[in-house]
Tab-separated table of C-alpha atoms and ligand atoms in Angstrom:
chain	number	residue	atom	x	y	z
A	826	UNK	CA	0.000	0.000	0.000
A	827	UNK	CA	1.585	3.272	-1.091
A	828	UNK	CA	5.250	2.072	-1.184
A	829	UNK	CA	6.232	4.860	-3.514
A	830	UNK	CA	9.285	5.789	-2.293
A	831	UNK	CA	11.698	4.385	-5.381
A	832	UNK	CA	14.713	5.967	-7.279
A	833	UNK	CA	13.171	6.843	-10.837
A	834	UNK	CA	16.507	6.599	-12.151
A	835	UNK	CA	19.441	4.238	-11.221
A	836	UNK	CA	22.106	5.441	-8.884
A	837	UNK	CA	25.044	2.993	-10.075
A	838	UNK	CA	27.338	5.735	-7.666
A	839	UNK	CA	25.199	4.425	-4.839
A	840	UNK	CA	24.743	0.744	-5.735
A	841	UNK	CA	21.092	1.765	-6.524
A	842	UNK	CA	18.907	1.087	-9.423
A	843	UNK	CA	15.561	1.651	-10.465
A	844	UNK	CA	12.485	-0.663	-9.217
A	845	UNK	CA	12.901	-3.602	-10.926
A	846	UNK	CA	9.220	-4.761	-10.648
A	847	UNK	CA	10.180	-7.685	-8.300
A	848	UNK	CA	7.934	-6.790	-5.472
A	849	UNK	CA	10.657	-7.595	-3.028
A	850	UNK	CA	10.281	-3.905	-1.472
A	851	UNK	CA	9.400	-6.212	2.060
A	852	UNK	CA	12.924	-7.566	1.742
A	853	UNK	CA	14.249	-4.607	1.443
A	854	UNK	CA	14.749	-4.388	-2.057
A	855	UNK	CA	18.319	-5.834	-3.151
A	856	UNK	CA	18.200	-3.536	-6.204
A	857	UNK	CA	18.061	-0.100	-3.958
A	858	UNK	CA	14.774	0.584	-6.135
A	859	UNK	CA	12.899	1.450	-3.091
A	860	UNK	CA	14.238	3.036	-0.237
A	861	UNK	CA	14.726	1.096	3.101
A	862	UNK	CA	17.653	1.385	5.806
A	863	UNK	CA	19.737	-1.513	4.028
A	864	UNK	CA	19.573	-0.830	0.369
A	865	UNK	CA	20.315	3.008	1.065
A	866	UNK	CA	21.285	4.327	4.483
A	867	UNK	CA	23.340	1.352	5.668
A	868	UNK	CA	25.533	0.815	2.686
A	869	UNK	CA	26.202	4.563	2.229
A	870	UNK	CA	27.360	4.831	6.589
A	871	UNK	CA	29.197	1.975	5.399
A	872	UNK	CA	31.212	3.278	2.563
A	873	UNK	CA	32.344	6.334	4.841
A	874	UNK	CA	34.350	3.666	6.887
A	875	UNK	CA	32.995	5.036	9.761
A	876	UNK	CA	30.368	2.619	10.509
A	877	UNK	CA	30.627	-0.958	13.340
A	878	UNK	CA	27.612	-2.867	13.071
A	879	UNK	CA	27.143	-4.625	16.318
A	880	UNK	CA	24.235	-6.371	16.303
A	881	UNK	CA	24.960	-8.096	19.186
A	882	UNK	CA	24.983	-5.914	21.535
A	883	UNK	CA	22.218	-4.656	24.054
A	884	UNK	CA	22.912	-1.231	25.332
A	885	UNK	CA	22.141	-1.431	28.675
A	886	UNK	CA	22.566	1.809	30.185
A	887	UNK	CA	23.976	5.309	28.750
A	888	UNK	CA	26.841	6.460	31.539
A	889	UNK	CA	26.198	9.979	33.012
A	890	UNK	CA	28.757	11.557	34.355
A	891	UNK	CA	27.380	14.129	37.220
A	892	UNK	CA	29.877	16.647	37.701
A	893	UNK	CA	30.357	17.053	33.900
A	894	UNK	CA	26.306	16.624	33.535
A	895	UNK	CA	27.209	14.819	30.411
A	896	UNK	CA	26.940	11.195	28.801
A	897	UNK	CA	30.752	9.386	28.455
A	898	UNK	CA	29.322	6.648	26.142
A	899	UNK	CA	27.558	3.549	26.911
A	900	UNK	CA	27.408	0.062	28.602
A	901	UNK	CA	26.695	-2.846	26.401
A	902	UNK	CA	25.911	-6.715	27.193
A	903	UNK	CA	26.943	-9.238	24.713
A	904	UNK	CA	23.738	-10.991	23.946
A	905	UNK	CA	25.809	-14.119	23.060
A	906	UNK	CA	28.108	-14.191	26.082
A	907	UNK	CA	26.746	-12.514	28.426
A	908	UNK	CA	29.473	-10.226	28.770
A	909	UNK	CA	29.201	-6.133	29.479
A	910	UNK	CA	31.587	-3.768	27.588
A	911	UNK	CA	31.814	-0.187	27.407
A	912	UNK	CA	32.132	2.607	24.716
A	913	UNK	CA	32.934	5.811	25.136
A	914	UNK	CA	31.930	8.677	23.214
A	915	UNK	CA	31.926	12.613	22.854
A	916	UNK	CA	27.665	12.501	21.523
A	917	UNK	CA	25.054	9.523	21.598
A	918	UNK	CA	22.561	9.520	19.202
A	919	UNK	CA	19.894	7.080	20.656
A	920	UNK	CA	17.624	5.591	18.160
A	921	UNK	CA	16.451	2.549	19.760
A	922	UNK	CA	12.149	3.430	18.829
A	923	UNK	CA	9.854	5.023	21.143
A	924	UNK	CA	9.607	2.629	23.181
A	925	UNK	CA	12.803	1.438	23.522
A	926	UNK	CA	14.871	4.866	23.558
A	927	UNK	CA	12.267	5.524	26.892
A	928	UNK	CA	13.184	2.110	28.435
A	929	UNK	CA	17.113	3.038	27.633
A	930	UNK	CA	16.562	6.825	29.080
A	931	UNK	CA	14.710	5.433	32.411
A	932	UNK	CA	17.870	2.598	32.614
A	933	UNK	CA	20.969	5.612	33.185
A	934	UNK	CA	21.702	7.463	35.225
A	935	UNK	CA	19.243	6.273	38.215
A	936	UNK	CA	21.843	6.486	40.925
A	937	UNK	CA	21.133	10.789	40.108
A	938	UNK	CA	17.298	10.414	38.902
A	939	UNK	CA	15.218	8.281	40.396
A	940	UNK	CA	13.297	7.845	36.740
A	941	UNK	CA	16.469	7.905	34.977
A	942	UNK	CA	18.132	10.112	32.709
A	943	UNK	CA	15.418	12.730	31.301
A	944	UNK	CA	13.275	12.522	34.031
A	945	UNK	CA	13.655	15.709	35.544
A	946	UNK	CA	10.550	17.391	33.880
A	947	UNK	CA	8.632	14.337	34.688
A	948	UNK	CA	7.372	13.861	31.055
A	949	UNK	CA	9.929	10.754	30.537
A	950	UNK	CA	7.636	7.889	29.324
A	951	UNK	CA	4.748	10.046	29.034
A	952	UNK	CA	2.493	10.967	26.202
A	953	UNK	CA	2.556	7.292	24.494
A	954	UNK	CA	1.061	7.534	20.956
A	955	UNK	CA	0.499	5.591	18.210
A	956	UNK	CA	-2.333	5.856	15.304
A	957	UNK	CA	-5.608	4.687	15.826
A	958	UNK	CA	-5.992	1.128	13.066
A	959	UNK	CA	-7.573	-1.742	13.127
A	960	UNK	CA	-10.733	-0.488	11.118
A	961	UNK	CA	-11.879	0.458	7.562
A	962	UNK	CA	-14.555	-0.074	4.874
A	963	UNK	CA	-14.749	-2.415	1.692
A	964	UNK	CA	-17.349	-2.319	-1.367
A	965	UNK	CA	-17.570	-3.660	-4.734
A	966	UNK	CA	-16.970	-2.149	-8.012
A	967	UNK	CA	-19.250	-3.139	-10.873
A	968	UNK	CA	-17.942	-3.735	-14.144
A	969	UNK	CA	-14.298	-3.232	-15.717
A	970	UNK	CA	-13.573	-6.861	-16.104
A	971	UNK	CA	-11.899	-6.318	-19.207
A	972	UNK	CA	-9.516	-4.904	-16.934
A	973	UNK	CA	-6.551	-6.925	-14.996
A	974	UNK	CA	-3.338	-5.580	-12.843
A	975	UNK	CA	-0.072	-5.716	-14.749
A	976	UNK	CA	4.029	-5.261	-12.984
A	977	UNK	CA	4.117	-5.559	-9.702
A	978	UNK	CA	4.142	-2.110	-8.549
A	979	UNK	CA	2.683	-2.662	-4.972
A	980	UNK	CA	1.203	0.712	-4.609
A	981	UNK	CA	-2.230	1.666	-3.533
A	982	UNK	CA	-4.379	5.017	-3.085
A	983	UNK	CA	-4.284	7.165	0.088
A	984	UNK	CA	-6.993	9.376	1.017
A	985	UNK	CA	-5.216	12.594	2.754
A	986	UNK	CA	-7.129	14.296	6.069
A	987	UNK	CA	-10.258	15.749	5.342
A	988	UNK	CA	-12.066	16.367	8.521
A	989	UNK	CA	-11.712	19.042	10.592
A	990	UNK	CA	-9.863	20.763	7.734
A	991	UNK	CA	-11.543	24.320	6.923
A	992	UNK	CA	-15.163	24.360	6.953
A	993	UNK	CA	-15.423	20.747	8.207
A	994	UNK	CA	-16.237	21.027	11.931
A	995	UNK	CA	-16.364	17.793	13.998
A	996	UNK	CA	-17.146	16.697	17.731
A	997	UNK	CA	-13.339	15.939	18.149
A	998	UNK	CA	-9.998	16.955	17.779
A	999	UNK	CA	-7.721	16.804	14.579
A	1000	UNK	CA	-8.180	13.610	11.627
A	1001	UNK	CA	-7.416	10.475	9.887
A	1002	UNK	CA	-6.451	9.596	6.587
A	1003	UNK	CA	-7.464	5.961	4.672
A	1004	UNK	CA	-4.998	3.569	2.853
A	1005	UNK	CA	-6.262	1.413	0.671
A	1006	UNK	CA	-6.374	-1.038	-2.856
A	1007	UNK	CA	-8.525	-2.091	-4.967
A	1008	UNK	CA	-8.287	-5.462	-6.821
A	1009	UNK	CA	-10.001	-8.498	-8.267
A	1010	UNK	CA	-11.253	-11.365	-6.255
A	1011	UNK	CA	-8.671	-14.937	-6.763
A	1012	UNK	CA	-8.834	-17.449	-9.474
A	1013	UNK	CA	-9.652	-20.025	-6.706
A	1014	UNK	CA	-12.853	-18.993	-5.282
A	1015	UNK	CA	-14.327	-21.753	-7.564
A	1016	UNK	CA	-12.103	-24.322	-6.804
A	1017	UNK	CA	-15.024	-25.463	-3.787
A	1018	UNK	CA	-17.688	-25.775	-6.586
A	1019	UNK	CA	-18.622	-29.122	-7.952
A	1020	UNK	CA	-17.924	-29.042	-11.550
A	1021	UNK	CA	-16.380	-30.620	-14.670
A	1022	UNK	CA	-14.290	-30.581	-18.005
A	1023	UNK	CA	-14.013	-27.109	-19.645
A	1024	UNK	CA	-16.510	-25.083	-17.771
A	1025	UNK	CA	-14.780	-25.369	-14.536
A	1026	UNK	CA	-11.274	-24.779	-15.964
A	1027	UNK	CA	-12.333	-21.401	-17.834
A	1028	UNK	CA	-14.288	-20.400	-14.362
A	1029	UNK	CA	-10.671	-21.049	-12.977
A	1030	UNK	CA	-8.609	-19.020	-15.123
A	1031	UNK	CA	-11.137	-15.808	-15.573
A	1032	UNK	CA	-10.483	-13.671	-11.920
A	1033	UNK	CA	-13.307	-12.459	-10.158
A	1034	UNK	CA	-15.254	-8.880	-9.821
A	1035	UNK	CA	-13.084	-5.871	-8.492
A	1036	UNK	CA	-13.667	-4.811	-4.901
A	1037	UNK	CA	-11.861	-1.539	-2.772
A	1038	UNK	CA	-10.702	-1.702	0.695
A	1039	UNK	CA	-9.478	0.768	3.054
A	1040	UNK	CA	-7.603	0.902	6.546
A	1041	UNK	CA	-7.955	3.954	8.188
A	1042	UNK	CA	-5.129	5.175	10.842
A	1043	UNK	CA	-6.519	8.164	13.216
A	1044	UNK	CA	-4.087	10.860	15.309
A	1045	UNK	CA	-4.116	9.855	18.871
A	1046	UNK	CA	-3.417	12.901	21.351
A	1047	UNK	CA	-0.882	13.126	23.701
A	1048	UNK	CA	-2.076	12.244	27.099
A	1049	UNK	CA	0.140	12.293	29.868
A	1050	UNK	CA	-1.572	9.155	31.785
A	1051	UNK	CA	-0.596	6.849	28.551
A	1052	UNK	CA	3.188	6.310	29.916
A	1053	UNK	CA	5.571	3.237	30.053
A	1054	UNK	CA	7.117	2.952	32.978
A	1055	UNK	CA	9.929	0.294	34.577
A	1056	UNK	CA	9.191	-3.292	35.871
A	1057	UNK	CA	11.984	-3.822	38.330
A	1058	UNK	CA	10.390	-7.449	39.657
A	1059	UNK	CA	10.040	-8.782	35.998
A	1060	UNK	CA	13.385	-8.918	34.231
A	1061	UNK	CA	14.179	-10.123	30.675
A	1062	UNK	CA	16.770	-12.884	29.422
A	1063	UNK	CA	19.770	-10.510	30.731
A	1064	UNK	CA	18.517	-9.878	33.593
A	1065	UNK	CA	17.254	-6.210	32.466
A	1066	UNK	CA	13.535	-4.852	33.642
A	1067	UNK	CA	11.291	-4.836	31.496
A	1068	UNK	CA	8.824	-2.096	29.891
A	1069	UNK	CA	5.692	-2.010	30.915
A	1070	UNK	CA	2.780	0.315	28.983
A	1071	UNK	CA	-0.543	1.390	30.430
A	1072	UNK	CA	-2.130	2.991	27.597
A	1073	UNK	CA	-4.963	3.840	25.774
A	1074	UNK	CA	-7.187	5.405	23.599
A	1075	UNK	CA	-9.989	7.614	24.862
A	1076	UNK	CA	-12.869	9.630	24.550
A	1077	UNK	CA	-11.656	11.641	21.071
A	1078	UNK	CA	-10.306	8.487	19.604
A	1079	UNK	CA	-13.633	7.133	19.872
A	1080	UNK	CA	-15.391	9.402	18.616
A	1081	UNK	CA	-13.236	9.653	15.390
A	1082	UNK	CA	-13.514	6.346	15.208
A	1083	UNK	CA	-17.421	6.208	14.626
A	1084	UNK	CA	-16.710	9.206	12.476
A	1085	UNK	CA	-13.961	7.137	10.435
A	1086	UNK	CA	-16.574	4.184	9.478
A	1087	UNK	CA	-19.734	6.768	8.904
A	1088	UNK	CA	-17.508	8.342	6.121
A	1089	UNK	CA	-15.956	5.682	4.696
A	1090	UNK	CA	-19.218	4.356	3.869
A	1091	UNK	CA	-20.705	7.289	2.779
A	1092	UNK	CA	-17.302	8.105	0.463
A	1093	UNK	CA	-17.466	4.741	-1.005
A	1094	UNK	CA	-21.767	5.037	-1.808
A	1095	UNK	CA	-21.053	8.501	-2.867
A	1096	UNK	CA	-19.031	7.495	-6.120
A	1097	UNK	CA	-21.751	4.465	-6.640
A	1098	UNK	CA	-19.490	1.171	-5.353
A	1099	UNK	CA	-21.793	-1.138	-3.807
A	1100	UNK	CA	-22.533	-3.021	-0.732
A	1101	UNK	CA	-20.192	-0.119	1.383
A	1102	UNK	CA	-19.350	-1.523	4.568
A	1103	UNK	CA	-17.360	-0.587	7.633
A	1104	UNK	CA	-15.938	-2.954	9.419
A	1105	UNK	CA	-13.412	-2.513	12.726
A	1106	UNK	CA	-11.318	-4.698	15.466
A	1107	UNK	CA	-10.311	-4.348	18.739
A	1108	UNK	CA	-7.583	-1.504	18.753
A	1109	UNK	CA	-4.454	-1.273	21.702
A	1110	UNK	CA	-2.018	0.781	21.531
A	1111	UNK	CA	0.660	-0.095	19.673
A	1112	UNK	CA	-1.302	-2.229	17.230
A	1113	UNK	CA	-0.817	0.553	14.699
A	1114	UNK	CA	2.781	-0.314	15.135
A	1115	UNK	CA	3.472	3.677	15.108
A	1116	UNK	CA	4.673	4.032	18.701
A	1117	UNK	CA	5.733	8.252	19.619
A	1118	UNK	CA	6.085	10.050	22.657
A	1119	UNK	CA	7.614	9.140	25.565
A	1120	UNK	CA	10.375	11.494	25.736
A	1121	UNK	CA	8.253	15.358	24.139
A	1122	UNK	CA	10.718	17.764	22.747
A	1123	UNK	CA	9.734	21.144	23.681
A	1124	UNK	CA	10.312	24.398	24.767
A	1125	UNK	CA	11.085	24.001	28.211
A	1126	UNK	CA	13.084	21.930	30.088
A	1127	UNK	CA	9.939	22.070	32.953
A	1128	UNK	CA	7.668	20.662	30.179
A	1129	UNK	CA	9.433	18.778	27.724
A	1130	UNK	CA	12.568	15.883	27.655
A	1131	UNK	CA	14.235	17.050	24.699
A	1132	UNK	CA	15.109	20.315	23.363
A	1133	UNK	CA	14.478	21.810	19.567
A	1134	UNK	CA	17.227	20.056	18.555
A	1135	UNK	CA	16.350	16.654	19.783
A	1136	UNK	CA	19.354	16.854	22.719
A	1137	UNK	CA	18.111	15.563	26.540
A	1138	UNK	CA	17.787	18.596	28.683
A	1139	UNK	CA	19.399	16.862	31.376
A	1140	UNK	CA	22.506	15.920	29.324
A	1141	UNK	CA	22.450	17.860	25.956
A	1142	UNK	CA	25.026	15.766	24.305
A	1143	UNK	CA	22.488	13.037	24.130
A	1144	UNK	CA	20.177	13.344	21.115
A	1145	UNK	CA	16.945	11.153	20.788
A	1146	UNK	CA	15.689	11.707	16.752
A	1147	UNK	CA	13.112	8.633	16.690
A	1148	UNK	CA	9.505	8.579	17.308
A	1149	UNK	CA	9.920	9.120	21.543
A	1150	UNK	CA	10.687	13.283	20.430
A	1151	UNK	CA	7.004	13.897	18.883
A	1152	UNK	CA	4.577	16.014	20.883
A	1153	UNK	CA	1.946	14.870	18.397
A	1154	UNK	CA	1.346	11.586	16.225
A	1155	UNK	CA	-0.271	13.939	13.117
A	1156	UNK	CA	-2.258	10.874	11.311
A	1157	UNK	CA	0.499	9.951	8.229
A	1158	UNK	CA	2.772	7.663	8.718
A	1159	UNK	CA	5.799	8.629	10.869
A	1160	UNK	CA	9.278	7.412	9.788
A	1161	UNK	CA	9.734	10.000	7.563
A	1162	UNK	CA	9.669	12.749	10.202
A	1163	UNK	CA	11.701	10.922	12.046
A	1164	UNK	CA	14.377	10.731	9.261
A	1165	UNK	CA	14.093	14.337	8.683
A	1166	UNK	CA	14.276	15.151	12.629
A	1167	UNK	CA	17.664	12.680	12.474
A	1168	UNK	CA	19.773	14.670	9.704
A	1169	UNK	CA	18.349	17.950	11.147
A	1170	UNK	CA	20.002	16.951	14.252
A	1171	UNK	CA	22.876	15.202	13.033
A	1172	UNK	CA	23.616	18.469	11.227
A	1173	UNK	CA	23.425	20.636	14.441
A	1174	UNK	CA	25.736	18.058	16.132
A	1175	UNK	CA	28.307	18.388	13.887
A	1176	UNK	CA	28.547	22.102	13.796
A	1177	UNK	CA	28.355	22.030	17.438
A	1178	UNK	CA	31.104	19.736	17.779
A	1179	UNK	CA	33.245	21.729	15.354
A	1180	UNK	CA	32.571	24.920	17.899
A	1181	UNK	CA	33.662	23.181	20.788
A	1182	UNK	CA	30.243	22.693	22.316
A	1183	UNK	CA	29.440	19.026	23.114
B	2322	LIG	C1	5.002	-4.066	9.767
B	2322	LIG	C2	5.332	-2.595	9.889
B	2322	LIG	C3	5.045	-1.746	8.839
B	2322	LIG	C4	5.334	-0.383	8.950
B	2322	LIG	N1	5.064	0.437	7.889
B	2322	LIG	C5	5.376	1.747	7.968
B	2322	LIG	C6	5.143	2.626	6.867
B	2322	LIG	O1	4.645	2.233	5.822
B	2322	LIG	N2	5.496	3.930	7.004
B	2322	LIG	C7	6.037	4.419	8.162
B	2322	LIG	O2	6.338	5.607	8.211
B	2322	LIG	N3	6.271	3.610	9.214
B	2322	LIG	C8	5.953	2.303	9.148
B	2322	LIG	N4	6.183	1.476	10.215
B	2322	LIG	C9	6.788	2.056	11.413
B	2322	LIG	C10	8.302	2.116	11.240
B	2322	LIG	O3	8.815	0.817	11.028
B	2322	LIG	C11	8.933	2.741	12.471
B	2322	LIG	O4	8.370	4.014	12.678
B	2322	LIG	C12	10.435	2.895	12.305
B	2322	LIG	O5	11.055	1.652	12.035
B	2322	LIG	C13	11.021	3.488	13.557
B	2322	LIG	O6	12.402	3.642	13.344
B	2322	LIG	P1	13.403	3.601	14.546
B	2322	LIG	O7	14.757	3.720	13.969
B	2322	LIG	O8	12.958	4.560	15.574
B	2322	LIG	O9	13.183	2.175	15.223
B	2322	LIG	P2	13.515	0.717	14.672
B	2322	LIG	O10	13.418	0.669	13.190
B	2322	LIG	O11	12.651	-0.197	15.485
B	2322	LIG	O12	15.046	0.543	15.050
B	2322	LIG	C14	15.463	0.510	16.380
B	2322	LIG	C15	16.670	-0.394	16.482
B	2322	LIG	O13	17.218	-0.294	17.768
B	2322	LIG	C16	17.542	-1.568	18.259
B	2322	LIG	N5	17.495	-1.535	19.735
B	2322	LIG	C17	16.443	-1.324	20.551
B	2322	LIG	N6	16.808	-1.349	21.827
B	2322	LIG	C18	18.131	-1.581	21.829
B	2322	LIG	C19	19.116	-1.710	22.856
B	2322	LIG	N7	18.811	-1.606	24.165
B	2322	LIG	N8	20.409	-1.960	22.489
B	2322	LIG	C20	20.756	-2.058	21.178
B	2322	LIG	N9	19.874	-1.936	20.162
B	2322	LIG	C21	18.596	-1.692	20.494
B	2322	LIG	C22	16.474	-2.480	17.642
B	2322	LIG	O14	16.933	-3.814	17.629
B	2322	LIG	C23	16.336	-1.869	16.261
B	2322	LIG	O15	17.279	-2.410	15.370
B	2322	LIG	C24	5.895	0.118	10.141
B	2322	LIG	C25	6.178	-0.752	11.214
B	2322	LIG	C26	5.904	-2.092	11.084
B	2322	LIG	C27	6.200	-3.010	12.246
């Protein structure tokens, strides 16, 4: 659904070429057609010579040092042997996902905070968000059988926020958008049926009548009761406490949800598909598998964990540019932003570096 985001023209420099029509974007795409972390970001860190993969190791804690109220690099266990190690470094970028980069924050520096390192404004772990899913509609679309899907371009159609945009007033706060595809029903769906000789083969090979679906994904608002917090009696395989969430969506979630199946229907009726139906699942957080919050950049260090430049208040030459920095979960899909946020910040560390600063 909407996987758009290929090279139109091959980057032989970069190891890249154009979409190959392979459908193997899930993979990652061994042709660098479509953009992912190992056909484009990995192998170009890796071609400065500047990049260790370790993907053994479990950072266990970031090490503060008080008196310089900075971080001096971190503490590792081997997840193999068992061992701990430690790295030292002038900056930390920590980009272990909302969730994680929270758990990592609230695992330093304890012997100063109590909550960990961040925790001073209180807001560390707070405002969990994630996008509202597990609903949508489906209808059929008469006629066009002449028609068939050819290539393997997996790309759908996305439906951008409407409500509460201009005149569009609604009984909540902010929107939604819909993903969605349409396509024709399998060449099995006859293979059940009792029949013989030619008919049944030609019923096999002919596909079936088109039909649309849609998932919708809904902003969730920051909240500070949705938090994770730290499980010291339940520990993990290493012997490290665990995350635990209490989260969840309320009163304006549910109300744009109703609103989310009312106008999917009405969108789908409205350009004559038939049979429009909403459907929709039970939703927890994190089943939109677009976890934010947990560590707010901001304004002020009373209010917020992170600065405008993504650095921890409490030790600025730590910089957290996943989805734990966002004060709001917008309703498009994050990792973008998050990218953006990262060289944004990676830029600003590097000319602060040069002047001496971190
Ligand atoms: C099935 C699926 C489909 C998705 N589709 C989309 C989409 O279409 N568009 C979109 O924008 N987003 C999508 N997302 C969300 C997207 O994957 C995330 O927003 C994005 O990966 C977050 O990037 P990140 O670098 O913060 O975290 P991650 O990609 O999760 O990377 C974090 C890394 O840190 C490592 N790590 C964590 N803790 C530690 C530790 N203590 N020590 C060492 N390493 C650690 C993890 O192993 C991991 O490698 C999807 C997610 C899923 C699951």
């Amino acid at each position: 659904m909407g996987r758009t985001a290929h090279i139109t023209e091959s980057r032989p420099e970069q190891g890249r070429v154009k979409c190959q029509h392979r459908d193997k974007c899930w993979t990652g795409c061994p042709f660098g057609g479509y953009f992912s972390t190992q056909s484009a970001t990995l192998p170009a860190a890796l071609k400065t010579g500047n990049l260790t993969l370790r993907p053994l190791s479990i950072v266990k804690e970031l090490i503060y040092d008080k008196d310089k109220k900075r971080v001096t690099g971190v503490e590792i266990i081997d997840s193999e042997t068992g061992l701990t190690e430690v790295f030292h470094s002038k900056i930390v970028f920590l980009n272990a996902s909302a969730l994680n980069s929270a758990w990592l924050l609230m695992n330093s520096a304890r012997d100063v905070w109590d909550n960990g390192l961040g925790s001073s404004s209180g807001e560390l772990g707070h405002n969990v968000m994630d996008h509202h899913y597990m609903l949508g509609g489906m209808a059929e679309i008469d006629g066009h059988l002449d028609k068939y899907v050819y290539g393997r371009r997996p790309t759908g159609f996305y439906i951008p926020r409407f409500a509460n945009w201009g005149n569009d007033k609604r009984d909540f706060l902010r929107g939604f958008g819909f993903q969605g595809n349409a396509s024709r029903s399998d060449f099995s769906r006859n293979a059940d049926q009792l029949g013989i000789g030619a008919s049944l083969k030609d019923g096999l090979s002919e596909p079936g009548p088109w039909s649309v679906s849609t998932v919708g994904f809904g902003e969730i608002l920051p909240d500070h009761r949705n938090k994770v917090t730290l499980n010291h009696d339940v520990k993990d395989a290493w012997g490290l406490p665990v995350l635990e969430m209490d989260a969840k969506i309320r009163n304006n979630e549910l109300k744009m949800r109703k609103a989310m199946k009312e106008d999917i229907v009405e969108m789908f009726d409205s350009i004559g598909l038939k049979n429009a139906t909403a459907w929709e699942s039970t939703y927890h957080m994190g089943k939109g598998i677009h976890e934010m919050g947990t560590a707010r950049m901001g304004r002020d260090p009373k209010t917020s964990v992170l600065n405008k430049h993504n650095q921890v208040w409490d030790a600025p030459n730590v910089f957290v540019t996943d989805g734990a920095c966002m004060t709001s979960s917008s309703c498009v899909n994050p990792s973008l932003t998050y990218m953006a946020l990262t060289a944004r910040a990676a830029d600003f560390a590097v000319e602060e570096l040069k002047r001496g600063n971190l």
